[in-house]
Short mmCIF file of C-alpha atoms in Angstrom, two decimals:
data_model
loop_
_atom_site.label_atom_id
_atom_site.label_comp_id
_atom_site.label_asym_id
_atom_site.label_seq_id
_atom_site.Cartn_x
_atom_site.Cartn_y
_atom_site.Cartn_z
CA UNK A 275 13.65 -8.45 -68.47
CA UNK A 276 10.72 -9.79 -66.61
CA UNK A 277 9.12 -7.45 -64.13
CA UNK A 278 7.01 -8.27 -61.05
CA UNK A 279 3.71 -6.59 -60.11
CA UNK A 280 5.53 -3.70 -58.37
CA UNK A 281 7.56 -2.94 -61.45
CA UNK A 282 10.84 -4.34 -60.03
CA UNK A 283 12.95 -7.00 -61.67
CA UNK A 284 12.05 -10.46 -60.44
CA UNK A 285 15.70 -11.38 -59.77
CA UNK A 286 16.17 -8.43 -57.40
CA UNK A 287 13.13 -9.46 -55.30
CA UNK A 288 14.34 -13.05 -54.98
CA UNK A 289 17.80 -11.93 -53.90
CA UNK A 290 16.31 -9.67 -51.21
CA UNK A 291 14.19 -12.51 -49.89
CA UNK A 292 17.22 -14.83 -49.74
CA UNK A 293 19.24 -12.19 -47.88
CA UNK A 294 16.46 -11.74 -45.31
CA UNK A 295 16.24 -15.48 -44.69
CA UNK A 296 19.99 -15.60 -44.17
CA UNK A 297 19.89 -12.83 -41.53
CA UNK A 298 17.22 -14.55 -39.41
CA UNK A 299 19.66 -17.06 -37.74
CA UNK A 300 22.08 -14.23 -37.02
CA UNK A 301 19.34 -12.26 -35.27
CA UNK A 302 18.52 -15.29 -33.13
CA UNK A 303 22.17 -15.57 -32.03
CA UNK A 304 22.37 -11.99 -30.77
CA UNK A 305 22.52 -11.78 -26.91
CA UNK A 306 19.33 -10.77 -25.21
CA UNK A 307 19.36 -7.62 -23.06
CA UNK A 308 20.58 -8.45 -19.57
CA UNK A 309 18.55 -7.85 -16.44
CA UNK A 310 21.21 -5.47 -15.14
CA UNK A 311 20.59 -3.09 -18.02
CA UNK A 312 16.85 -3.06 -17.36
CA UNK A 313 17.22 -3.10 -13.54
CA UNK A 314 20.03 -0.82 -12.29
CA UNK A 315 19.61 -2.06 -8.71
CA UNK A 316 18.71 -0.28 -5.46
CA UNK A 317 19.05 3.49 -5.46
CA UNK A 318 18.82 6.21 -2.80
CA UNK A 319 18.17 9.94 -3.10
CA UNK A 320 17.95 12.72 -0.49
CA UNK A 321 15.82 15.85 -0.65
CA UNK A 322 18.75 18.10 0.32
CA UNK A 323 22.48 17.62 -0.08
CA UNK A 324 23.30 19.62 3.07
CA UNK A 325 21.47 20.41 6.31
CA UNK A 326 22.36 21.30 9.89
CA UNK A 327 21.67 19.49 13.12
CA UNK A 328 18.04 19.81 14.20
CA UNK A 329 16.65 19.89 10.66
CA UNK A 330 15.20 17.03 8.69
CA UNK A 331 15.52 15.50 5.25
CA UNK A 332 13.45 13.11 3.17
CA UNK A 333 15.16 9.94 1.98
CA UNK A 334 13.62 8.04 -0.93
CA UNK A 335 14.66 4.93 -2.77
CA UNK A 336 13.72 2.71 -5.69
CA UNK A 337 14.69 -0.73 -6.96
CA UNK A 338 14.72 -2.41 -3.53
CA UNK A 339 13.24 -5.80 -2.73
CA UNK A 340 9.45 -5.55 -2.15
CA UNK A 341 8.50 -5.64 1.53
CA UNK A 342 12.12 -5.27 2.70
CA UNK A 343 12.86 -3.71 6.11
CA UNK A 344 15.51 -0.99 5.77
CA UNK A 345 17.53 1.03 8.28
CA UNK A 346 18.38 4.68 7.49
CA UNK A 347 21.45 6.20 9.19
CA UNK A 348 23.63 9.29 8.86
CA UNK A 349 27.25 8.11 8.99
CA UNK A 350 30.58 9.90 9.08
CA UNK A 351 33.96 8.93 7.65
CA UNK A 352 32.28 7.45 4.59
CA UNK A 353 31.84 7.88 0.85
CA UNK A 354 29.70 5.97 -1.65
CA UNK A 355 32.88 4.58 -3.24
CA UNK A 356 34.51 3.24 -0.05
CA UNK A 357 31.41 2.76 2.09
CA UNK A 358 31.24 3.38 5.84
CA UNK A 359 34.80 2.77 6.97
CA UNK A 360 34.09 2.70 10.68
CA UNK A 361 31.04 0.45 10.41
CA UNK A 362 27.91 1.34 12.33
CA UNK A 363 30.12 2.83 15.07
CA UNK A 364 30.59 5.80 12.74
CA UNK A 365 26.81 6.40 12.45
CA UNK A 366 24.28 8.33 14.50
CA UNK A 367 22.45 5.17 15.52
CA UNK A 368 20.16 6.82 18.08
CA UNK A 369 18.60 9.04 15.39
CA UNK A 370 18.21 6.37 12.72
CA UNK A 371 14.89 5.45 11.15
CA UNK A 372 13.37 2.22 9.87
CA UNK A 373 11.16 1.91 6.80
CA UNK A 374 9.55 -0.92 4.83
CA UNK A 375 9.42 -0.84 1.05
CA UNK A 376 6.11 -1.23 -0.78
CA UNK A 377 5.17 -3.90 -3.30
CA UNK A 378 7.22 -2.10 -5.99
CA UNK A 379 10.36 -1.75 -3.88
CA UNK A 380 9.90 2.00 -3.36
CA UNK A 381 10.09 3.93 -0.09
CA UNK A 382 10.12 7.52 1.21
CA UNK A 383 10.92 8.45 4.81
CA UNK A 384 11.57 11.68 6.70
CA UNK A 385 14.44 11.53 9.19
CA UNK A 386 16.13 14.08 11.49
CA UNK A 387 19.62 15.40 10.81
CA UNK A 388 22.09 14.36 13.50
CA UNK A 389 25.85 14.63 13.89
CA UNK A 390 27.63 11.25 13.58
CA UNK A 391 30.45 10.33 15.99
CA UNK A 392 33.00 10.46 13.14
CA UNK A 393 33.91 13.55 11.07
CA UNK A 394 32.63 14.09 7.55
CA UNK A 395 32.65 13.31 4.62
CA UNK A 396 29.21 11.91 5.50
CA UNK A 397 26.59 9.80 3.77
CA UNK A 398 23.04 8.65 4.28
CA UNK A 399 23.49 4.92 4.74
CA UNK A 400 20.56 2.68 3.76
CA UNK A 401 20.92 -1.04 4.49
CA UNK A 402 18.63 -4.06 4.70
CA UNK A 403 17.84 -5.47 8.13
CA UNK A 404 16.41 -8.84 7.08
CA UNK A 405 17.24 -11.21 4.27
CA UNK A 406 20.15 -10.71 1.88
CA UNK A 407 22.40 -7.86 2.95
CA UNK A 408 22.34 -4.84 0.64
CA UNK A 409 23.61 -1.34 1.37
CA UNK A 410 23.59 1.91 -0.62
CA UNK A 411 25.11 5.26 0.38
CA UNK A 412 24.10 8.75 -0.77
CA UNK A 413 26.33 11.79 -0.35
CA UNK A 414 25.17 14.16 2.40
CA UNK A 415 26.89 16.98 4.30
CA UNK A 416 26.07 17.85 7.92
CA UNK A 417 26.46 21.62 8.21
CA UNK A 418 28.76 22.67 11.05
CA UNK A 419 30.14 19.14 11.60
CA UNK A 420 33.95 18.79 11.50
CA UNK A 421 35.58 17.22 8.47
CA UNK A 422 38.72 15.14 8.12
CA UNK A 423 40.38 13.18 5.31
CA UNK A 424 39.57 9.52 5.06
CA UNK A 425 42.15 7.04 6.41
CA UNK A 426 44.41 5.61 3.78
CA UNK A 427 43.35 2.32 2.33
CA UNK A 428 45.48 -0.68 3.21
CA UNK A 429 47.18 -2.11 0.13
CA UNK A 430 49.60 -4.95 -0.34
CA UNK A 431 48.42 -7.05 2.62
CA UNK A 432 45.81 -9.76 2.23
CA UNK A 433 44.52 -11.79 5.17
CA UNK A 434 42.95 -15.22 4.94
CA UNK A 435 41.73 -17.71 7.54
CA UNK A 436 44.02 -20.76 7.65
CA UNK A 437 42.39 -22.93 10.38
CA UNK A 438 38.97 -23.74 11.76
CA UNK A 439 37.42 -21.20 14.09
CA UNK A 440 36.17 -21.97 17.59
CA UNK A 441 34.41 -20.30 20.49
CA UNK A 442 36.25 -20.49 23.79
CA UNK A 443 34.96 -19.81 27.30
CA UNK A 444 31.90 -20.90 29.23
CA UNK A 445 28.84 -19.28 30.74
CA UNK A 446 28.69 -18.40 34.41
CA UNK A 447 25.86 -18.95 36.83
CA UNK A 448 24.44 -15.50 36.14
CA UNK A 449 23.83 -16.43 32.48
CA UNK A 450 21.31 -18.99 33.78
CA UNK A 451 19.41 -16.02 35.22
CA UNK A 452 19.52 -13.87 32.08
CA UNK A 453 23.01 -12.30 32.09
CA UNK A 454 24.58 -11.58 28.65
CA UNK A 455 26.39 -14.67 27.25
CA UNK A 456 30.00 -14.00 26.19
CA UNK A 457 32.71 -15.98 24.40
CA UNK A 458 36.11 -15.52 22.73
CA UNK A 459 36.20 -16.15 18.98
CA UNK A 460 39.58 -17.63 18.07
CA UNK A 461 40.84 -18.13 14.51
CA UNK A 462 44.18 -18.22 12.71
CA UNK A 463 44.87 -15.81 9.85
CA UNK A 464 47.81 -15.57 7.48
CA UNK A 465 49.10 -12.68 5.40
CA UNK A 466 49.08 -13.83 1.79
CA UNK A 467 50.07 -10.41 0.45
CA UNK A 468 53.40 -8.73 -0.16
CA UNK A 469 53.18 -6.02 2.52
CA UNK A 470 52.79 -6.24 6.31
CA UNK A 471 49.38 -5.65 7.87
CA UNK A 472 49.55 -3.50 11.02
CA UNK A 473 46.73 -3.36 13.57
CA UNK A 474 44.05 -4.86 11.28
CA UNK A 475 40.46 -3.81 11.91
CA UNK A 476 37.85 -6.57 11.86
CA UNK A 477 34.09 -6.19 11.88
CA UNK A 478 32.28 -8.66 14.11
CA UNK A 479 28.59 -9.26 13.52
CA UNK A 480 25.97 -11.40 15.26
CA UNK A 481 22.82 -12.56 13.50
CA UNK A 482 19.78 -14.42 14.80
CA UNK A 483 17.23 -16.07 12.55
CA UNK A 484 16.49 -14.14 9.36
CA UNK A 485 17.95 -10.87 10.64
CA UNK A 486 21.10 -9.51 9.03
CA UNK A 487 24.21 -9.19 11.23
CA UNK A 488 24.79 -6.00 13.18
CA UNK A 489 28.46 -5.17 12.64
CA UNK A 490 30.76 -3.85 15.35
CA UNK A 491 34.31 -2.73 14.64
CA UNK A 492 37.14 -4.33 16.66
CA UNK A 493 40.84 -3.68 16.16
CA UNK A 494 43.48 -6.34 16.73
CA UNK A 495 46.80 -4.96 17.95
CA UNK A 496 49.86 -6.32 16.20
CA UNK A 497 51.64 -6.64 12.88
CA UNK A 498 51.29 -9.59 10.51
CA UNK A 499 54.31 -9.92 8.25
CA UNK A 500 53.98 -11.31 4.71
CA UNK A 501 53.89 -15.10 4.78
CA UNK A 502 53.35 -15.25 8.56
CA UNK A 503 50.30 -16.42 10.48
CA UNK A 504 48.93 -15.38 13.87
CA UNK A 505 46.08 -16.40 16.13
CA UNK A 506 43.44 -13.73 16.60
CA UNK A 507 41.09 -13.58 19.59
CA UNK A 508 38.04 -11.31 19.49
CA UNK A 509 35.48 -10.98 22.31
CA UNK A 510 31.86 -11.67 21.42
CA UNK A 511 28.89 -10.82 23.65
CA UNK A 512 25.14 -11.16 23.08
CA UNK A 513 22.29 -9.22 24.62
CA UNK A 514 20.87 -10.06 28.05
CA UNK A 515 18.43 -12.97 27.95
CA UNK A 516 19.56 -14.09 24.48
CA UNK A 517 18.85 -17.72 23.56
CA UNK A 518 18.53 -19.79 20.43
CA UNK A 519 20.74 -20.27 17.36
CA UNK A 520 23.12 -17.42 16.52
CA UNK A 521 25.83 -16.99 13.91
CA UNK A 522 29.02 -15.02 14.55
CA UNK A 523 30.58 -13.47 11.44
CA UNK A 524 33.89 -11.67 11.01
CA UNK A 525 34.52 -9.38 8.06
CA UNK A 526 37.85 -7.94 6.96
CA UNK A 527 37.44 -5.17 4.46
CA UNK A 528 34.44 -6.12 2.36
CA UNK A 529 34.86 -9.91 2.61
CA UNK A 530 33.41 -12.19 5.28
CA UNK A 531 36.22 -14.48 6.43
CA UNK A 532 34.59 -16.24 9.42
CA UNK A 533 31.10 -17.65 10.02
CA UNK A 534 30.75 -19.56 13.30
CA UNK A 535 27.42 -20.93 14.65
CA UNK A 536 26.62 -20.53 18.35
CA UNK A 537 23.78 -22.29 20.14
CA UNK A 538 22.72 -20.48 23.34
CA UNK A 539 20.53 -22.25 25.90
CA UNK A 540 17.41 -20.71 27.38
CA UNK A 541 17.91 -18.90 30.74
CA UNK A 542 15.58 -21.09 32.80
CA UNK A 543 16.49 -19.19 35.95
CA UNK A 544 14.35 -16.27 34.76
CA UNK A 545 11.37 -18.60 34.31
CA UNK A 546 11.96 -20.10 37.76
CA UNK A 547 12.12 -16.61 39.26
CA UNK A 548 8.74 -15.62 37.79
CA UNK A 549 7.14 -18.89 38.94
CA UNK A 550 8.38 -18.35 42.49
CA UNK A 551 7.25 -14.75 42.35
CA UNK A 552 3.77 -15.84 41.30
CA UNK A 553 3.61 -18.19 44.33
CA UNK A 554 5.33 -16.11 47.01
CA UNK A 555 3.59 -12.79 46.41
CA UNK A 556 0.00 -14.11 46.76
CA UNK A 557 1.03 -16.08 49.87
CA UNK A 558 2.60 -12.97 51.43
CA UNK A 559 -0.47 -10.87 50.65
CA UNK A 560 -2.71 -13.53 52.22
CA UNK A 561 -0.60 -13.62 55.39
CA UNK A 562 -0.63 -9.84 55.70
CA UNK A 563 -4.38 -9.76 55.18
CA UNK A 564 -4.97 -12.39 57.86
CA UNK A 565 -2.74 -10.50 60.29
CA UNK A 566 -4.75 -7.31 59.73
CA UNK A 567 -8.05 -9.14 60.20
CA UNK A 568 -6.76 -10.81 63.38
CA UNK A 569 -5.77 -7.44 64.83
CA UNK A 570 -9.01 -5.67 63.95
CA UNK A 571 -11.55 -8.32 65.04
CA UNK A 572 -13.06 -7.99 68.61
CA UNK A 573 -11.59 -10.09 71.46
CA UNK A 574 -13.45 -12.40 73.92
CA UNK A 575 -15.94 -13.84 71.46
CA UNK A 576 -18.59 -11.18 72.22
CA UNK A 577 -18.52 -11.46 76.08
CA UNK A 578 -18.75 -8.36 78.17
CA UNK A 579 -15.47 -7.48 79.80
CA UNK A 580 -15.16 -5.28 82.84
CA UNK A 581 -11.67 -4.03 82.24
CA UNK A 582 -9.06 -5.41 84.65
CA UNK A 583 -11.60 -6.20 87.41
CA UNK A 584 -11.07 -9.77 88.63
CA UNK A 585 -13.60 -11.43 90.95
CA UNK A 586 -12.33 -14.29 93.05
CA UNK A 587 -14.88 -16.72 94.48
CA UNK A 588 -14.16 -18.69 97.65
CA UNK A 589 -13.39 -22.37 97.27
CA UNK A 590 -16.12 -24.37 99.00
CA UNK A 591 -15.66 -27.94 100.13
CA UNK A 592 -18.16 -30.30 101.71
CA UNK A 593 -17.28 -31.95 104.99
CA UNK A 594 -15.05 -34.98 104.58
CA UNK A 595 -14.09 -34.26 100.92
CA UNK A 596 -10.67 -33.83 99.41
CA UNK A 597 -9.52 -31.01 97.21
CA UNK A 598 -9.29 -31.46 93.42
CA UNK A 599 -5.58 -32.13 93.55
CA UNK A 600 -6.05 -34.95 96.11
CA UNK A 601 -4.52 -32.93 98.99
CA UNK A 602 -6.41 -33.36 102.29
CA UNK A 603 -7.55 -30.28 104.21
CA UNK A 604 -4.89 -28.65 106.30
CA UNK A 605 -5.11 -29.77 109.97
CA UNK A 606 -5.54 -27.21 112.70
CA UNK A 607 -3.42 -26.80 115.79
CA UNK A 608 -5.68 -29.21 117.75
CA UNK A 609 -5.24 -31.94 115.12
CA UNK A 610 -8.73 -31.59 113.66
CA UNK A 611 -9.71 -30.45 110.24
CA UNK A 612 -11.87 -27.43 109.68
CA UNK A 613 -14.58 -27.23 107.11
CA UNK A 614 -16.29 -24.26 105.61
CA UNK A 615 -20.06 -24.16 105.80
CA UNK A 616 -22.06 -23.36 102.72
CA UNK A 617 -23.31 -19.81 102.88
CA UNK A 618 -26.93 -20.48 101.84
CA UNK A 619 -27.94 -23.21 104.28
CA UNK A 620 -27.07 -24.49 107.72
CA UNK A 621 -25.40 -27.84 108.31
CA UNK A 622 -28.52 -29.40 109.80
CA UNK A 623 -30.65 -28.37 106.80
CA UNK A 624 -28.29 -29.61 104.12
CA UNK A 625 -29.79 -32.13 101.69
CA UNK A 626 -28.85 -35.75 102.03
CA UNK A 627 -29.65 -39.06 100.43
CA UNK A 628 -32.32 -39.98 103.08
CA UNK A 629 -33.99 -36.61 103.07
CA UNK A 630 -34.97 -35.17 99.76
CA UNK A 631 -35.30 -31.47 99.27
CA UNK A 632 -38.58 -29.71 99.51
CA UNK A 633 -38.04 -27.75 96.33
CA UNK A 634 -41.13 -27.85 94.20
CA UNK A 635 -43.41 -29.07 97.07
CA UNK A 636 -45.90 -26.91 98.79
#
């Protein structure tokens, strides 16, 4: 038997080489590791599993989108498996905190412990504010806060939108001056399941631009039997002074069933008010200033006044002249007119045209 340099039979070495070449295509056909195995997704952890009101905890997370803006809330009536059942109405919104992830999608934020409006079980709810909506819940217990079992999940009923949605109503005059715009969102839903749906709870959200919708829970009163359809009306209201392009979304359970755009005009009345205010206020200040100056400046143009003393001078008329108003001198009882002599010269020494005065002559 012929041997190779390593002392092995040459036939065995050739068979091993052939087997290796045959396995190469099979290795190429094996599936590559998926991204989900390497990237488990966003995660949240809390420094303490339980704390009382007035304390604080540190919430940290990894695997989030780099530079994402997140909202941290303590919510009641929630579990990581079912999420926050009551929506953001079940959270302590006033004590929430916002944080932005770093370039690696990591964050760490200290937040106060507050009691949510709903009973526990509670979670620390972390959700994105901008971009694609993502939410993760971490178990947390608020010490001293009441607890209650979660409401039973609705099974058997399945709602679906059967007709186009529309916004009904119009804006009043006050909306032109910045009042909150409001509409009624109307849509038709049908029960495609096998069990009736009683008093379904919808979540209505409004979004503007790149911001994620802020959900608000609204309950519709009534029962939808299997195979039946009903028209649902839900009130929608924006913030005061809102304008631009908005989108109204309705979610039932975990599925968004309605997305309706809403274009809101700019409240030009507010702009008109500020323009008038910029014109009227300076004019009023100028008028007040002029009134003050007019009251404080001296009267009479600098002349000397002697109080209420009034000096009356006698009216002097030359013989044979009329008064300024054209009325002749009053006649006397004898039918003759009387004249008043000038006080500084006698009638025979009065100047005339034939006899010039002697003023200036020696």
